[in-house]
């Protein structure tokens, strides 16, 4: 149980650190849309170097939505760890949370690649690289949580059947 407690503490810290940009992100995007000259710094990065105006705001909103979904998945993970700490492993909340976590991560990945895919298509600079990336990791993690939800559902049914037999 000490490992679970450590994981829960780390997850709580990560969640607090992840919520801070989520809180300030939307007002920043609104500020960039309404009064971009008041922003005291320039956005850098490959995707933002050549875009301005409405395209920039839409891209930032899409990236913000992707980030918010990832934070929501982290919140669900935190909720699952709380259930595990209470020794409720095959609870319906745990199974549903794993499924929602996976779907949130898959949706976050899908939405997150849209801006860079769009700008790479517009620039005509599509690059294909083979190797490990955080994008593939997020995709795999999403599928992992969906499969884990199915495994926990099967285990719950098996446990219920075993409880009925004498």
mmCIF file of C-alpha atoms in Angstrom:
data_model
loop_
_atom_site.group_PDB
_atom_site.id
_atom_site.type_symbol
_atom_site.label_atom_id
_atom_site.label_comp_id
_atom_site.label_asym_id
_atom_site.label_seq_id
_atom_site.Cartn_x
_atom_site.Cartn_y
_atom_site.Cartn_z
ATOM 1 C CA UNK A 1 0.000 0.000 0.000
ATOM 2 C CA UNK A 2 2.998 2.295 0.390
ATOM 3 C CA UNK A 3 3.508 2.277 -3.391
ATOM 4 C CA UNK A 4 -0.125 3.175 -3.941
ATOM 5 C CA UNK A 5 0.183 6.012 -1.468
ATOM 6 C CA UNK A 6 3.314 7.276 -3.225
ATOM 7 C CA UNK A 7 1.638 7.058 -6.632
ATOM 8 C CA UNK A 8 -1.405 8.924 -5.306
ATOM 9 C CA UNK A 9 0.811 11.684 -3.879
ATOM 10 C CA UNK A 10 2.709 12.052 -7.160
ATOM 11 C CA UNK A 11 -0.571 12.088 -9.089
ATOM 12 C CA UNK A 12 -2.026 14.744 -6.785
ATOM 13 C CA UNK A 13 1.032 16.948 -7.284
ATOM 14 C CA UNK A 14 0.938 16.458 -11.066
ATOM 15 C CA UNK A 15 -2.768 17.232 -11.123
ATOM 16 C CA UNK A 16 -2.289 20.519 -9.245
ATOM 17 C CA UNK A 17 0.584 21.461 -11.549
ATOM 18 C CA UNK A 18 -1.495 20.535 -14.615
ATOM 19 C CA UNK A 19 -4.540 22.528 -13.499
ATOM 20 C CA UNK A 20 -2.585 25.789 -13.238
ATOM 21 C CA UNK A 21 -1.999 26.111 -17.030
ATOM 22 C CA UNK A 22 -5.555 24.908 -17.615
ATOM 23 C CA UNK A 23 -6.876 27.774 -15.487
ATOM 24 C CA UNK A 24 -4.734 30.460 -17.098
ATOM 25 C CA UNK A 25 -4.820 29.056 -20.641
ATOM 26 C CA UNK A 26 -8.322 30.088 -21.631
ATOM 27 C CA UNK A 27 -7.988 33.715 -20.414
ATOM 28 C CA UNK A 28 -4.666 33.907 -22.276
ATOM 29 C CA UNK A 29 -6.306 32.693 -25.494
ATOM 30 C CA UNK A 30 -9.134 35.208 -25.059
ATOM 31 C CA UNK A 31 -6.575 37.940 -24.454
ATOM 32 C CA UNK A 32 -4.704 36.895 -27.602
ATOM 33 C CA UNK A 33 -7.967 37.082 -29.549
ATOM 34 C CA UNK A 34 -9.213 40.417 -28.204
ATOM 35 C CA UNK A 35 -6.018 42.382 -27.625
ATOM 36 C CA UNK A 36 -2.967 40.591 -29.043
ATOM 37 C CA UNK A 37 -0.769 43.699 -28.775
ATOM 38 C CA UNK A 38 -1.023 43.528 -24.963
ATOM 39 C CA UNK A 39 0.693 40.135 -24.728
ATOM 40 C CA UNK A 40 4.229 40.866 -23.481
ATOM 41 C CA UNK A 41 5.882 37.947 -25.273
ATOM 42 C CA UNK A 42 5.882 36.179 -28.621
ATOM 43 C CA UNK A 43 4.687 32.638 -29.157
ATOM 44 C CA UNK A 44 7.478 30.478 -30.477
ATOM 45 C CA UNK A 45 7.570 27.055 -31.975
ATOM 46 C CA UNK A 46 7.369 25.688 -35.480
ATOM 47 C CA UNK A 47 3.576 25.685 -35.655
ATOM 48 C CA UNK A 48 3.156 29.278 -34.469
ATOM 49 C CA UNK A 49 5.946 30.926 -36.448
ATOM 50 C CA UNK A 50 3.928 31.520 -39.626
ATOM 51 C CA UNK A 51 0.351 31.960 -38.403
ATOM 52 C CA UNK A 52 -1.543 34.963 -37.143
ATOM 53 C CA UNK A 53 -5.060 36.131 -36.472
ATOM 54 C CA UNK A 54 -7.970 33.735 -36.416
ATOM 55 C CA UNK A 55 -5.868 30.717 -37.370
ATOM 56 C CA UNK A 56 -3.671 31.270 -34.323
ATOM 57 C CA UNK A 57 -6.678 31.594 -31.992
ATOM 58 C CA UNK A 58 -8.347 28.481 -33.407
ATOM 59 C CA UNK A 59 -5.076 26.538 -33.093
ATOM 60 C CA UNK A 60 -4.625 27.669 -29.505
ATOM 61 C CA UNK A 61 -8.213 26.717 -28.653
ATOM 62 C CA UNK A 62 -7.758 23.264 -30.186
ATOM 63 C CA UNK A 63 -4.509 22.732 -28.281
ATOM 64 C CA UNK A 64 -6.186 23.979 -25.086
ATOM 65 C CA UNK A 65 -9.058 21.523 -25.576
ATOM 66 C CA UNK A 66 -6.569 18.701 -26.084
ATOM 67 C CA UNK A 67 -4.734 19.705 -22.920
ATOM 68 C CA UNK A 68 -7.992 19.969 -20.936
ATOM 69 C CA UNK A 69 -8.914 16.419 -21.970
ATOM 70 C CA UNK A 70 -5.515 15.170 -20.793
ATOM 71 C CA UNK A 71 -6.027 16.945 -17.446
ATOM 72 C CA UNK A 72 -9.476 15.338 -17.210
ATOM 73 C CA UNK A 73 -7.872 11.921 -17.755
ATOM 74 C CA UNK A 74 -5.419 12.707 -14.963
ATOM 75 C CA UNK A 75 -8.359 13.667 -12.720
ATOM 76 C CA UNK A 76 -10.034 10.330 -13.468
ATOM 77 C CA UNK A 77 -6.793 8.512 -12.663
ATOM 78 C CA UNK A 78 -6.673 10.358 -9.350
ATOM 79 C CA UNK A 79 -10.241 9.240 -8.654
ATOM 80 C CA UNK A 80 -9.337 5.612 -9.456
ATOM 81 C CA UNK A 81 -6.395 5.745 -7.065
ATOM 82 C CA UNK A 82 -8.715 7.019 -4.327
ATOM 83 C CA UNK A 83 -10.992 4.025 -4.936
ATOM 84 C CA UNK A 84 -7.994 1.687 -4.822
ATOM 85 C CA UNK A 85 -6.938 3.230 -1.520
ATOM 86 C CA UNK A 86 -10.401 2.389 -0.140
ATOM 87 C CA UNK A 87 -9.881 -1.182 -1.432
ATOM 88 C CA UNK A 88 -12.668 -0.906 -4.003
ATOM 89 C CA UNK A 89 -10.904 -2.495 -6.961
ATOM 90 C CA UNK A 90 -13.795 -3.799 -9.044
ATOM 91 C CA UNK A 91 -16.181 -0.951 -8.366
ATOM 92 C CA UNK A 92 -18.286 0.353 -11.237
ATOM 93 C CA UNK A 93 -16.660 3.788 -10.788
ATOM 94 C CA UNK A 94 -13.207 2.288 -11.392
ATOM 95 C CA UNK A 95 -14.284 0.460 -14.536
ATOM 96 C CA UNK A 96 -16.096 3.493 -15.933
ATOM 97 C CA UNK A 97 -13.193 5.788 -15.051
ATOM 98 C CA UNK A 98 -10.667 3.586 -16.856
ATOM 99 C CA UNK A 99 -12.882 3.590 -19.953
ATOM 100 C CA UNK A 100 -13.411 7.362 -19.828
ATOM 101 C CA UNK A 101 -9.686 7.884 -19.221
ATOM 102 C CA UNK A 102 -8.833 5.945 -22.346
ATOM 103 C CA UNK A 103 -11.410 7.756 -24.447
ATOM 104 C CA UNK A 104 -10.283 11.149 -23.112
ATOM 105 C CA UNK A 105 -6.655 10.371 -23.964
ATOM 106 C CA UNK A 106 -7.558 9.136 -27.451
ATOM 107 C CA UNK A 107 -9.674 12.229 -28.077
ATOM 108 C CA UNK A 108 -6.925 14.442 -26.676
ATOM 109 C CA UNK A 109 -4.403 12.825 -29.026
ATOM 110 C CA UNK A 110 -6.716 13.144 -32.019
ATOM 111 C CA UNK A 111 -7.536 16.782 -31.337
ATOM 112 C CA UNK A 112 -3.920 17.584 -30.439
ATOM 113 C CA UNK A 113 -2.456 16.492 -33.762
ATOM 114 C CA UNK A 114 -4.969 18.450 -35.858
ATOM 115 C CA UNK A 115 -3.217 21.862 -35.760
ATOM 116 C CA UNK A 116 0.222 20.525 -36.651
ATOM 117 C CA UNK A 117 -1.263 18.246 -39.321
ATOM 118 C CA UNK A 118 -3.146 21.192 -40.827
ATOM 119 C CA UNK A 119 -0.101 23.464 -40.900
ATOM 120 C CA UNK A 120 2.140 20.747 -42.271
ATOM 121 C CA UNK A 121 -0.361 20.173 -45.080
ATOM 122 C CA UNK A 122 -0.596 23.905 -45.791
ATOM 123 C CA UNK A 123 3.195 24.315 -45.788
ATOM 124 C CA UNK A 124 3.661 21.138 -47.804
ATOM 125 C CA UNK A 125 6.263 19.937 -45.336
ATOM 126 C CA UNK A 126 4.942 16.572 -44.240
ATOM 127 C CA UNK A 127 7.595 14.652 -42.348
ATOM 128 C CA UNK A 128 7.413 11.009 -41.418
ATOM 129 C CA UNK A 129 9.713 9.825 -38.684
ATOM 130 C CA UNK A 130 10.061 6.388 -37.234
ATOM 131 C CA UNK A 131 10.720 6.079 -33.560
ATOM 132 C CA UNK A 132 9.250 6.550 -30.137
ATOM 133 C CA UNK A 133 7.374 9.784 -29.512
ATOM 134 C CA UNK A 134 5.149 11.176 -26.813
ATOM 135 C CA UNK A 135 2.303 11.233 -29.312
ATOM 136 C CA UNK A 136 2.500 7.466 -29.801
ATOM 137 C CA UNK A 137 2.820 7.015 -26.049
ATOM 138 C CA UNK A 138 -0.419 8.963 -25.473
ATOM 139 C CA UNK A 139 -2.207 6.913 -28.120
ATOM 140 C CA UNK A 140 -0.986 3.665 -26.577
ATOM 141 C CA UNK A 141 -1.927 4.830 -23.094
ATOM 142 C CA UNK A 142 -5.457 5.604 -24.259
ATOM 143 C CA UNK A 143 -5.910 2.127 -25.706
ATOM 144 C CA UNK A 144 -4.305 0.619 -22.602
ATOM 145 C CA UNK A 145 -6.875 2.206 -20.297
ATOM 146 C CA UNK A 146 -9.774 1.073 -22.498
ATOM 147 C CA UNK A 147 -8.429 -2.503 -22.466
ATOM 148 C CA UNK A 148 -7.834 -2.244 -18.707
ATOM 149 C CA UNK A 149 -11.470 -1.236 -18.285
ATOM 150 C CA UNK A 150 -12.550 -4.359 -20.172
ATOM 151 C CA UNK A 151 -10.227 -6.531 -18.069
ATOM 152 C CA UNK A 152 -11.605 -5.090 -14.828
ATOM 153 C CA UNK A 153 -15.161 -5.634 -16.081
ATOM 154 C CA UNK A 154 -14.400 -9.287 -16.848
ATOM 155 C CA UNK A 155 -12.707 -9.685 -13.463
ATOM 156 C CA UNK A 156 -15.727 -8.156 -11.738
ATOM 157 C CA UNK A 157 -18.071 -10.603 -13.487
ATOM 158 C CA UNK A 158 -15.759 -13.492 -12.595
ATOM 159 C CA UNK A 159 -15.677 -12.368 -8.970
ATOM 160 C CA UNK A 160 -19.479 -12.126 -8.866
ATOM 161 C CA UNK A 161 -19.784 -15.659 -10.291
ATOM 162 C CA UNK A 162 -17.288 -16.985 -7.750
ATOM 163 C CA UNK A 163 -19.149 -15.294 -4.916
ATOM 164 C CA UNK A 164 -22.360 -17.086 -5.966
ATOM 165 C CA UNK A 165 -20.802 -20.554 -5.967
ATOM 166 C CA UNK A 166 -20.461 -22.350 -2.679
#
